[in-house]
XYZ file of C-alpha atoms in Angstrom:
441
model
C 4.783 16.857 0.908
C 1.002 16.282 1.036
C -2.023 17.733 2.781
C -2.558 17.703 6.554
C -5.309 15.114 6.163
C -3.017 12.896 4.121
C -0.278 13.190 6.739
C -2.710 12.291 9.513
C -3.976 9.293 7.610
C -0.524 7.861 7.030
C 0.890 8.529 10.481
C 0.277 5.019 11.964
C 2.263 3.375 9.164
C 5.107 5.851 9.632
C 5.186 5.237 13.380
C 5.376 1.472 12.766
C 8.386 2.029 10.530
C 10.303 3.608 13.426
C 10.265 0.368 15.415
C 13.469 -1.708 15.146
C 13.036 -3.937 12.098
C 13.665 -7.667 12.275
C 13.981 -10.240 9.489
C 11.950 -13.444 9.713
C 11.646 -16.531 7.532
C 8.455 -18.583 7.344
C 8.077 -21.901 5.493
C 4.835 -21.561 3.534
C 4.967 -24.796 1.535
C 6.664 -28.171 1.895
C 6.367 -31.221 -0.376
C 5.072 -33.336 2.496
C 2.044 -31.055 2.755
C 2.786 -29.921 6.309
C 0.879 -26.947 7.679
C 2.619 -23.552 7.372
C 5.193 -23.081 10.110
C 5.514 -20.068 12.428
C 7.846 -17.274 11.343
C 11.403 -17.700 12.654
C 13.577 -14.634 13.427
C 16.896 -14.762 11.593
C 18.753 -12.791 14.264
C 22.358 -11.608 14.107
C 24.279 -14.760 13.101
C 24.225 -16.769 9.848
C 21.030 -18.780 9.475
C 20.978 -21.907 7.299
C 18.227 -23.849 5.567
C 18.378 -27.427 4.270
C 18.137 -31.110 5.210
C 20.973 -30.893 7.726
C 21.479 -27.485 9.288
C 23.988 -26.006 11.691
C 23.334 -24.376 15.049
C 20.602 -22.058 13.759
C 18.306 -22.504 10.809
C 15.282 -24.241 9.277
C 15.370 -28.032 8.911
C 13.495 -29.333 5.859
C 12.150 -32.798 5.050
C 12.570 -32.151 1.340
C 14.410 -34.713 -0.807
C 15.260 -32.048 -3.382
C 16.943 -29.797 -0.830
C 20.694 -29.990 -0.233
C 22.088 -30.629 3.259
C 23.057 -26.953 3.629
C 21.041 -25.511 0.775
C 21.390 -21.767 1.424
C 22.476 -19.373 4.154
C 20.988 -16.080 5.321
C 23.690 -13.611 6.373
C 22.385 -10.721 8.562
C 23.933 -7.355 7.657
C 22.470 -4.942 10.178
C 18.928 -3.917 11.146
C 16.453 -5.178 8.566
C 19.163 -6.266 6.112
C 19.996 -9.847 5.118
C 21.928 -11.404 2.239
C 21.118 -14.848 0.816
C 23.951 -17.112 -0.389
C 23.300 -20.303 -2.352
C 25.338 -23.430 -1.590
C 23.098 -26.069 -3.178
C 23.540 -28.542 -6.005
C 20.252 -27.760 -7.774
C 19.893 -24.016 -7.137
C 18.098 -21.552 -4.914
C 15.445 -19.269 -6.418
C 14.187 -15.840 -5.309
C 10.836 -14.699 -6.724
C 11.149 -17.338 -9.452
C 14.659 -16.343 -10.607
C 17.699 -18.534 -9.941
C 20.230 -17.067 -7.529
C 23.529 -16.671 -9.378
C 25.284 -14.483 -6.796
C 24.604 -13.338 -3.214
C 21.459 -11.219 -3.066
C 20.040 -8.684 -0.620
C 16.552 -9.811 0.362
C 13.571 -7.541 0.867
C 10.247 -7.759 2.602
C 7.945 -10.162 0.737
C 10.610 -12.084 -1.210
C 9.734 -15.749 -1.856
C 12.701 -18.143 -1.668
C 12.477 -21.617 -3.212
C 14.667 -24.342 -1.743
C 14.130 -27.660 -3.515
C 10.340 -27.999 -3.453
C 9.912 -25.872 -0.326
C 8.878 -22.205 -0.332
C 9.997 -19.690 2.273
C 8.669 -16.150 2.763
C 11.000 -13.409 4.004
C 9.512 -10.595 6.057
C 11.196 -7.409 7.300
C 9.188 -5.533 9.878
C 8.852 -4.265 13.467
C 9.975 -6.602 16.210
C 6.721 -6.277 18.152
C 3.781 -7.939 16.345
C 0.582 -5.884 16.193
C -2.226 -6.704 18.572
C -4.920 -9.071 17.334
C -8.578 -9.829 18.045
C -10.845 -12.799 17.432
C -12.735 -12.077 14.206
C -13.100 -15.468 12.453
C -14.625 -14.077 9.256
C -11.378 -12.217 8.487
C -8.628 -14.811 8.057
C -4.961 -13.960 7.690
C -1.522 -14.328 9.266
C -0.057 -11.124 7.801
C 0.639 -8.471 10.473
C -1.695 -6.066 8.673
C -4.552 -8.559 9.111
C -3.807 -8.831 12.824
C -3.851 -5.034 13.073
C -7.078 -4.864 11.039
C -8.874 -7.291 13.351
C -7.702 -5.336 16.389
C -8.909 -2.096 14.777
C -12.352 -3.572 14.083
C -12.684 -4.735 17.690
C -11.660 -1.272 18.925
C -13.714 0.911 16.569
C -16.808 -1.327 16.416
C -18.417 -0.283 19.738
C -17.881 3.431 19.050
C -20.077 5.780 17.012
C -17.209 6.826 14.727
C -17.885 7.015 11.017
C -15.438 4.764 9.162
C -13.931 5.083 5.683
C -12.448 1.834 4.323
C -9.870 2.240 1.571
C -8.750 -0.712 -0.516
C -8.710 -2.374 -3.905
C -11.611 -4.377 -5.278
C -11.813 -7.829 -3.719
C -9.929 -7.005 -0.496
C -12.945 -7.567 1.738
C -14.173 -4.027 2.398
C -17.779 -5.158 2.913
C -16.623 -7.970 5.230
C -14.825 -5.350 7.323
C -17.928 -3.131 7.381
C -20.152 -6.034 8.464
C -17.673 -7.027 11.176
C -17.703 -3.453 12.512
C -21.516 -3.419 12.519
C -21.728 -6.782 14.310
C -19.521 -5.424 17.083
C -21.287 -2.058 17.301
C -24.078 -3.119 19.640
C -26.604 -1.424 17.353
C -29.986 -3.160 17.058
C -30.864 -1.996 13.534
C -30.055 -3.590 10.193
C -26.885 -3.533 8.146
C -27.798 -2.017 4.766
C -25.181 -2.226 1.987
C -25.487 0.120 -0.998
C -23.235 0.205 -4.067
C -23.125 3.883 -4.972
C -21.918 3.103 -8.486
C -25.000 0.964 -9.191
C -27.652 3.562 -8.269
C -29.206 5.261 -11.327
C -28.593 9.008 -10.949
C -32.254 9.768 -11.656
C -33.325 7.601 -8.691
C -30.383 8.159 -6.363
C -31.989 10.824 -4.174
C -35.164 8.777 -3.783
C -33.237 5.590 -2.973
C -31.070 7.288 -0.358
C -33.574 9.641 1.286
C -36.914 8.049 0.358
C -40.000 9.591 -1.286
C -43.665 10.197 -0.661
C -46.482 8.576 -2.591
C -47.125 10.376 -5.874
C -43.990 12.533 -5.615
C -42.993 11.556 -9.179
C -44.226 9.357 -11.995
C -44.128 5.748 -10.832
C -44.084 6.588 -7.109
C -47.196 4.529 -6.396
C -46.373 4.226 -2.709
C -44.091 5.862 -0.189
C -40.533 4.553 0.174
C -38.302 4.975 3.237
C -34.962 5.059 1.413
C -31.717 3.427 2.527
C -30.918 5.906 5.305
C -34.220 5.296 7.088
C -34.092 1.547 6.344
C -30.848 1.443 8.354
C -32.487 3.220 11.310
C -30.744 2.162 14.520
C -28.204 0.208 12.481
C -25.471 0.773 9.911
C -25.549 2.085 6.341
C -22.611 0.898 4.250
C -21.936 3.074 1.186
C -19.656 1.010 -1.030
C -17.674 2.851 -3.725
C -18.679 6.189 -2.241
C -16.323 7.877 -4.724
C -18.936 7.109 -7.410
C -21.553 9.234 -5.645
C -23.043 11.889 -7.903
C -21.783 15.477 -7.351
C -25.434 16.488 -7.054
C -26.000 14.074 -4.166
C -22.788 14.828 -2.277
C -23.999 18.084 -0.608
C -27.376 16.492 0.194
C -25.700 13.533 1.895
C -23.423 15.920 3.772
C -26.435 17.892 5.035
C -28.217 14.711 6.136
C -25.149 13.563 8.072
C -24.636 16.945 9.743
C -28.270 17.453 10.722
C -29.130 13.768 11.280
C -32.261 14.352 9.249
C -33.486 13.527 5.750
C -36.163 15.158 3.640
C -37.890 12.555 1.425
C -38.503 13.493 -2.204
C -41.898 15.164 -2.446
C -41.932 16.224 1.211
C -40.956 19.387 3.046
C -40.832 17.796 6.505
C -37.449 16.495 7.691
C -37.341 13.070 9.333
C -34.806 12.358 12.096
C -32.416 9.450 11.550
C -30.145 7.432 13.821
C -27.679 5.713 11.492
C -24.024 4.837 11.702
C -22.301 5.397 8.364
C -19.469 3.279 6.989
C -18.152 4.093 3.514
C -15.630 2.373 1.256
C -13.714 3.221 -1.900
C -10.894 1.965 -4.110
C -10.108 5.549 -5.148
C -7.705 8.091 -3.699
C -10.430 10.450 -2.467
C -7.914 13.042 -1.296
C -6.619 13.328 -4.865
C -10.205 13.698 -6.057
C -10.800 16.412 -3.459
C -7.741 18.236 -4.826
C -9.092 17.782 -8.371
C -12.504 19.152 -7.373
C -14.449 15.976 -8.183
C -15.216 15.063 -4.558
C -16.258 17.467 -1.816
C -13.634 18.015 0.850
C -16.215 18.675 3.572
C -17.959 15.382 2.772
C -14.625 13.546 2.846
C -13.905 15.041 6.271
C -17.336 13.932 7.471
C -16.913 10.352 6.155
C -13.337 9.859 7.316
C -13.865 9.874 11.060
C -11.683 6.770 11.227
C -9.655 5.402 8.329
C -9.134 1.687 7.699
C -6.990 0.183 4.936
C -7.409 -3.291 3.456
C -4.201 -4.819 2.112
C -3.954 -6.273 -1.419
C -3.598 -10.071 -1.507
C -0.316 -9.837 -3.458
C 1.234 -8.266 -0.335
C -0.113 -11.029 1.927
C 1.770 -14.033 0.544
C 1.478 -15.942 3.841
C -2.322 -15.869 3.456
C -2.608 -17.083 -0.165
C -2.227 -20.845 0.333
C -4.285 -21.094 3.570
C -7.123 -19.140 1.916
C -6.929 -21.369 -1.159
C -7.117 -24.494 0.995
C -10.161 -23.133 2.803
C -11.886 -22.461 -0.549
C -10.962 -25.908 -1.912
C -12.135 -27.775 1.171
C -10.497 -30.472 3.290
C -10.812 -33.264 0.692
C -8.984 -31.446 -2.137
C -5.789 -33.015 -3.542
C -2.463 -31.453 -2.443
C -0.735 -28.776 -4.553
C 2.561 -29.382 -6.309
C 5.473 -26.995 -5.672
C 5.325 -25.281 -9.084
C 1.662 -24.391 -8.593
C 2.243 -23.147 -5.037
C 5.166 -20.962 -6.163
C 3.211 -19.521 -9.091
C 0.333 -18.611 -6.774
C 2.654 -16.898 -4.305
C 4.175 -14.819 -7.119
C 0.901 -13.984 -8.898
C -0.119 -10.279 -8.613
C -3.838 -10.977 -7.901
C -5.277 -7.843 -9.461
C -8.719 -8.819 -8.160
C -7.465 -10.066 -4.805
C -9.430 -12.665 -2.805
C -12.229 -12.627 -5.356
C -9.734 -13.803 -7.997
C -8.342 -16.486 -5.676
C -11.867 -17.859 -5.223
C -12.245 -18.128 -9.000
C -8.931 -19.975 -9.238
C -10.075 -22.338 -6.480
C -13.271 -23.043 -8.432
C -11.309 -24.053 -11.538
C -8.825 -26.167 -9.558
C -11.706 -27.888 -7.778
C -13.331 -28.849 -11.084
C -10.195 -29.797 -13.045
C -8.547 -31.577 -10.116
C -11.540 -33.706 -9.094
C -10.434 -37.322 -8.728
C -6.737 -36.563 -9.288
C -3.911 -37.161 -6.862
C -2.393 -33.659 -7.107
C -3.249 -30.146 -8.299
C -0.699 -28.949 -10.850
C 0.310 -25.679 -12.481
C -0.863 -26.535 -16.050
C -4.470 -26.566 -14.775
C -4.430 -22.778 -14.314
C -1.142 -21.622 -15.903
C -3.080 -19.456 -18.380
C -4.544 -17.492 -15.453
C -1.294 -16.741 -13.659
C 1.542 -14.283 -14.172
C 4.537 -13.584 -11.976
C 5.094 -10.151 -10.492
C 8.767 -10.343 -11.441
C 8.147 -10.897 -15.147
C 4.708 -9.698 -16.190
C 3.233 -7.015 -13.928
C -0.419 -6.162 -14.596
C -1.526 -2.750 -15.831
C -1.567 -0.329 -12.866
C -4.802 0.103 -10.970
C -5.954 3.563 -9.854
C -3.553 4.740 -7.164
C -4.866 4.451 -3.630
C -3.328 5.068 -0.235
C -2.548 1.656 1.265
C 0.072 0.141 3.483
C 1.720 -1.506 0.485
C 0.554 -1.148 -3.131
C 3.255 -0.938 -5.824
C 2.592 -2.707 -9.131
C 5.587 -1.629 -11.226
C 8.474 -4.060 -11.934
C 11.252 -3.879 -9.348
C 14.203 -1.628 -10.142
C 17.607 -2.015 -8.484
C 17.744 -0.481 -4.992
C 18.268 3.294 -5.311
C 21.280 5.179 -4.049
C 20.865 8.337 -1.966
C 20.904 10.769 -4.900
C 18.398 8.736 -6.939
C 16.014 8.454 -3.998
C 16.280 12.186 -3.258
C 15.564 12.951 -6.941
C 12.506 10.673 -6.923
C 11.186 12.331 -3.762
C 11.508 15.728 -5.438
C 9.944 14.465 -8.682
C 6.897 13.091 -6.844
C 6.532 15.995 -4.393
C 7.410 13.799 -1.429
C 4.562 11.333 -2.094
C 5.988 8.044 -0.767
C 3.262 5.959 -2.443
C 4.249 7.277 -5.875
C 7.959 6.840 -5.182
C 7.256 3.245 -4.109
C 5.278 2.698 -7.312
C 8.131 4.095 -9.422
C 10.668 1.816 -7.719
C 8.407 -1.241 -7.739
C 8.839 -1.428 -3.945
C 6.481 -1.239 -0.997
C 5.946 2.010 0.922
C 7.451 0.197 3.909
C 10.666 -0.456 1.944
C 10.848 3.179 0.773
C 10.613 4.365 4.380
C 13.550 2.053 5.185
C 15.573 3.575 2.328
C 14.751 7.090 3.600
C 15.883 6.193 7.112
C 19.048 4.503 5.797
C 20.064 7.582 3.780
C 18.932 10.106 6.402
C 16.313 11.677 4.100
C 13.095 13.329 5.260
C 10.077 11.220 4.415
């Protein structure tokens, strides 16, 4: 079912799954341009949405919404069914609702020109901390900020795991700024260091130690003395350098190229990768002892496609306060876009909207339609598999029955991430299926 290290790394997510799940609905977009509303728990009785609701529900100021547009029917812990009662249709993830549908965590419901996000998760929200440079309303962002505040003042080495564009360097800088260390923050992209110069750049060299070494060089480890060295994409580190880095970390000393005298170092190390380093350890391409040394504390950054509540606020912050409002079609397309390159891609989209929408009264979908694709219809090619809270990219399949889920668990050796990928669901949803069917996860 996975190595001990893998089990340890995933334990916090599993523990969170054991909390009683609740279903919430949050209005992310309204035609009047109101700010996103707080999430509302659906509870145990029917919950309506429209221009004129019953005892419990969400009241919309949306001329295209019916009086009672749709109703959420709770069906037990973490389960809710959506029923359409409108004149112009209710849509889930861009598809019109033709019959009652069981909703899942992350589904986007369109009612008229309003967009509602459904979340299924623990009743108790994770603790938060004030870290302004890391925006986000998703519970995983709250937990991430709390983690940074907790781990920052310690001496623990940190390994950040996440896809490209999910803010791994921002997290590393935030940890350094809260560490109390007086030295510099030095960021190094391991994939960009020429192998022939890697040892010199990391550990330094003496004058004349090789052709072109006209003067001595401290190297990144000594440049970060008293501070933090951030090794981005540490999975790209040369196999030749891996044991040398391990030795430097264990002994807290480096030997510059051309010297025989070790130099003591006082450096906190933070590393990051988009790869599944445990799989690479199993394959023999990354040293297990180095992984154990780097992974004193593990942090995961969530893909933007799994943080729908953060997409529109981030876009507005990139566009600036004077940008025209978005129309509903554009907002829906953005919420359903897979964002293969995460926040970095959203910034590029904001740049194009800012240029094409200058002087106009509204930002519309045709401005960037060629850049967008919906998760439900055109999933992107899969990225290298990593261990994250939620990371499936495959198209959604119908919910599995007990036998199908058991067969998938056997087929993938109990790896919940791979089962989630095969089903096109989140790991969180797979854990719910396992609990529902009484299977061992």
